[in-house]
Amino acid sequence: MDLANRPLKILTVDDDAVDRLFLRRTLQDTGLKLADIAEVDCGKAAIAALDNAFYDCVFLDYRLPDLNGLQLVQQIRAQGTLTPLVVLTGQGDQETAVALMKAGASDYVDKSRLNTDALAHCIRSALRIYEAEQAARQAQQEVQVSNALLLQQNQALEEHRQEIQRQNLEVMRAYRLKSEFLATMSHELRTPLNAIIGFSQLLARRREERWTQQQTEMVKRIYSNAHNLLGLLNEILDFSKLEAQRLELRPGPVNLAELAENTIAEMHSLAEQKSLKLSLQLHLKDPMIINDPLRLRQIFINLLSNGIKFTDAGSVLLQISSAPGAPTDEVLITVTDTGSGIASDDLPYIFEAFRQVDQSHSRRHGGTGLGLAIVEAIVALMGGKIWAESAPQVGSTFYVQFPRVVQTAS
Ligand code: ADP
């Protein structure tokens, strides 16, 4: 808004009628567009006029009957009125001029030098300053508003953060409880299960004496189901140990070739049931290593049983060799199958606990989804690594590489 271009409303405050008339004439001669020139003759009347109407600029005489110019400027500013105030002073009164400006006057004009040019200049610059001040005030208000908004948003964020932290603690507590529950339950369940396995084995041995073929089959099924259940429970127990970081190795001398041959022999019947070829290729010069035999067996069993589980036709091959190009003396175990394979989108996730590519209730294969997570944790304990390559409908290869001599964490 260009104030100088619209008709201005001016208020003059002077008790001398002749001076008022002179001021009016001079104002009219400035060439500025004027809407109205109101006149009052004392300070109180000036304050009342400013209360009742808006003025673009006020000219006030320093000498008034009730208040002096300084008091009037102070009172007007104290009321929060921001209108430009120009004080008409006596000749050469510099000190008064400085006091007036400090009190909030916009400008002062020596009455003896009052002419059209001086007035026009005075009004224009007073209005410009007023405009600039208004804009600054508005900007400051906007900054204040956005500051308040930011503060509010900060508070909301902080509340959010605290809420998330509280939920995190809750989740961690629930997680710990769950792990403890899993550990206790799987431990408790293993005892009766071992009894079921033991007794069903005992019964199976006495079948010829007493039982029909059907009864013998039933006992066999009790045994094999209990055996599977024990496998699942052991996985859950291992997993809960892994979460509590209580999974540990008991390394000793191991004949890796012998261990692999025995495990393959154990798993032959499982492969035969699906008419799969299960074989072993050993390329190790020295089969003796230092490692935990039980945990090594667990790695073989998990990888081989997955290979058998996810393959409908073809073969599962276990290969053991020295790791090519490994910086230290390391062993490489690979398990290759000709099964369903894993899509490249799923491959990065298969080592996560409870991850199963087929998570539907109707999935064909059983399992907890913990096997690979446990194998990965065991391999890490051995200071080794595990990875997989796979092509859907072609098959998968799992690689496990670890040092020939594993150290126990001390
Ligand atoms: P589980 O076998 O109990 O489901 P795992 O942790 O052993 O759990 O395996 C996780 C998932 O990885 C399996 O559910 C399966 O989707 C995929 N997977 C593992 N091994 C193979 C394999 N040899 N061929 C195809 N998919 C596999």
Tab-separated table of C-alpha atoms in Angstrom, residues 209-351:
chain	number	residue	atom	x	y	z
A	209	GLU	CA	5.537	-110.966	20.786
A	210	ARG	CA	2.198	-109.279	21.144
A	211	TRP	CA	1.045	-106.857	18.451
A	212	THR	CA	-0.707	-106.860	15.161
A	213	GLN	CA	0.792	-105.102	12.157
A	214	GLN	CA	-1.548	-102.143	12.682
A	215	GLN	CA	-0.509	-101.750	16.308
A	216	THR	CA	3.163	-101.845	15.353
A	217	GLU	CA	2.540	-99.088	12.786
A	218	MET	CA	0.856	-97.010	15.454
A	219	VAL	CA	3.800	-97.339	17.820
A	220	LYS	CA	6.173	-96.376	15.000
A	221	ARG	CA	4.094	-93.295	14.336
A	222	ILE	CA	4.118	-92.332	17.987
A	223	TYR	CA	7.899	-92.634	17.905
A	224	SER	CA	8.447	-90.652	14.700
A	225	ASN	CA	5.997	-87.893	15.622
A	226	ALA	CA	7.519	-87.538	19.067
A	227	HIS	CA	10.924	-87.434	17.426
A	228	ASN	CA	9.849	-84.612	15.084
A	229	LEU	CA	8.309	-82.744	17.979
A	230	LEU	CA	11.562	-83.022	19.896
A	231	GLY	CA	13.384	-81.539	16.919
A	232	LEU	CA	11.029	-78.556	16.897
A	233	LEU	CA	11.373	-78.094	20.643
A	234	ASN	CA	15.137	-78.184	20.377
A	235	GLU	CA	14.982	-75.476	17.728
A	236	ILE	CA	12.823	-73.318	19.952
A	237	LEU	CA	15.149	-73.873	22.881
A	238	ASP	CA	18.181	-73.015	20.776
A	239	PHE	CA	16.450	-69.936	19.501
A	240	SER	CA	15.609	-68.712	22.982
A	241	LYS	CA	19.234	-69.273	23.991
A	242	LEU	CA	20.340	-67.405	20.906
A	243	GLU	CA	18.131	-64.452	21.836
A	244	ALA	CA	19.478	-64.469	25.380
A	245	GLN	CA	22.986	-64.768	23.884
A	246	ARG	CA	23.486	-67.992	25.765
A	247	LEU	CA	24.220	-70.114	22.724
A	248	GLU	CA	27.794	-71.344	23.051
A	249	LEU	CA	30.261	-73.713	21.428
A	250	ARG	CA	32.140	-76.603	22.998
A	251	PRO	CA	34.991	-77.125	20.561
A	252	GLY	CA	37.099	-80.246	20.430
A	253	PRO	CA	38.800	-82.407	17.797
A	254	VAL	CA	36.287	-83.525	15.158
A	255	ASN	CA	36.695	-85.787	12.170
A	256	LEU	CA	34.603	-83.790	9.741
A	257	ALA	CA	34.511	-86.544	7.100
A	258	GLU	CA	33.217	-89.079	9.603
A	259	LEU	CA	30.646	-86.666	10.979
A	260	ALA	CA	29.381	-85.909	7.468
A	261	GLU	CA	29.189	-89.603	6.533
A	262	ASN	CA	27.245	-90.427	9.699
A	263	THR	CA	24.801	-87.564	9.189
A	264	ILE	CA	24.226	-88.540	5.558
A	265	ALA	CA	23.579	-92.117	6.677
A	266	GLU	CA	21.067	-90.875	9.263
A	267	MET	CA	19.203	-88.871	6.675
A	268	HIS	CA	19.108	-91.510	3.972
A	269	SER	CA	15.691	-92.860	4.900
A	270	LEU	CA	14.220	-89.339	4.779
A	271	ALA	CA	15.569	-88.846	1.236
A	272	GLU	CA	14.466	-92.324	0.190
A	273	GLN	CA	10.871	-91.582	1.202
A	274	LYS	CA	10.870	-88.917	-1.529
A	275	SER	CA	13.023	-90.945	-3.936
A	276	LEU	CA	15.785	-88.347	-3.806
A	277	LYS	CA	19.433	-89.081	-4.319
A	278	LEU	CA	21.384	-87.987	-1.241
A	279	SER	CA	25.144	-87.974	-1.651
A	280	LEU	CA	28.391	-86.721	-0.197
A	281	GLN	CA	31.576	-85.505	-1.876
A	282	LEU	CA	34.644	-85.007	0.295
A	283	HIS	CA	37.571	-82.973	-0.978
A	284	LEU	CA	39.458	-82.524	2.263
A	285	LYS	CA	43.093	-83.580	2.653
A	286	ASP	CA	42.939	-83.526	6.402
A	287	PRO	CA	39.465	-84.160	7.867
A	288	MET	CA	40.488	-83.323	11.457
A	289	ILE	CA	39.362	-79.925	12.656
A	290	ILE	CA	38.651	-78.245	16.001
A	291	ASN	CA	34.978	-77.453	16.361
A	292	ASP	CA	31.815	-78.351	18.295
A	293	PRO	CA	30.630	-81.713	16.829
A	294	LEU	CA	27.038	-81.314	18.018
A	295	ARG	CA	26.688	-77.873	16.492
A	296	LEU	CA	28.338	-79.035	13.249
A	297	ARG	CA	25.894	-81.918	13.079
A	298	GLN	CA	23.075	-79.449	13.641
A	299	ILE	CA	24.277	-77.367	10.660
A	300	PHE	CA	24.400	-80.484	8.430
A	301	ILE	CA	20.987	-81.690	9.571
A	302	ASN	CA	19.305	-78.316	9.157
A	303	LEU	CA	20.683	-77.685	5.679
A	304	LEU	CA	20.194	-81.257	4.473
A	305	SER	CA	16.684	-81.575	5.850
A	306	ASN	CA	15.748	-78.250	4.216
A	307	GLY	CA	17.228	-79.547	0.939
A	308	ILE	CA	15.160	-82.725	1.208
A	309	LYS	CA	12.049	-80.871	2.401
A	310	PHE	CA	12.016	-78.367	-0.462
A	311	THR	CA	12.960	-80.814	-3.234
A	312	ASP	CA	10.351	-83.035	-4.921
A	313	ALA	CA	12.612	-84.737	-7.440
A	314	GLY	CA	16.308	-85.003	-8.101
A	315	SER	CA	19.088	-84.850	-5.581
A	316	VAL	CA	20.640	-83.277	-2.526
A	317	LEU	CA	24.416	-83.078	-2.475
A	318	LEU	CA	26.705	-82.307	0.459
A	319	GLN	CA	30.226	-81.223	-0.429
A	320	ILE	CA	33.092	-80.497	1.909
A	321	SER	CA	36.309	-78.856	0.771
A	322	SER	CA	38.980	-76.376	1.710
A	323	ALA	CA	37.708	-72.880	1.073
A	324	PRO	CA	39.279	-71.627	-2.166
A	325	GLY	CA	41.263	-68.426	-1.769
A	326	ALA	CA	40.400	-68.037	1.918
A	327	PRO	CA	42.871	-65.883	3.839
A	328	THR	CA	43.226	-68.437	6.613
A	329	ASP	CA	42.833	-72.163	6.544
A	330	GLU	CA	39.074	-72.506	6.226
A	331	VAL	CA	36.539	-75.203	5.449
A	332	LEU	CA	33.732	-74.777	2.949
A	333	ILE	CA	30.535	-76.813	3.211
A	334	THR	CA	27.960	-76.642	0.438
A	335	VAL	CA	24.528	-78.211	0.275
A	336	THR	CA	23.023	-78.186	-3.206
A	337	ASP	CA	19.512	-79.325	-4.076
A	338	THR	CA	17.402	-79.507	-7.214
A	339	GLY	CA	14.294	-78.252	-5.437
A	340	SER	CA	11.815	-75.387	-5.536
A	341	GLY	CA	14.492	-72.683	-5.194
A	342	ILE	CA	13.974	-69.311	-3.621
A	343	ALA	CA	12.923	-66.138	-5.453
A	344	SER	CA	15.580	-63.410	-5.398
A	345	ASP	CA	13.156	-61.116	-3.507
A	346	ASP	CA	12.877	-63.666	-0.685
A	347	LEU	CA	16.534	-64.698	-0.564
A	348	PRO	CA	17.771	-61.819	1.648
A	349	TYR	CA	15.246	-62.696	4.354
A	350	ILE	CA	15.493	-66.451	4.740
A	351	PHE	CA	18.030	-66.231	7.579
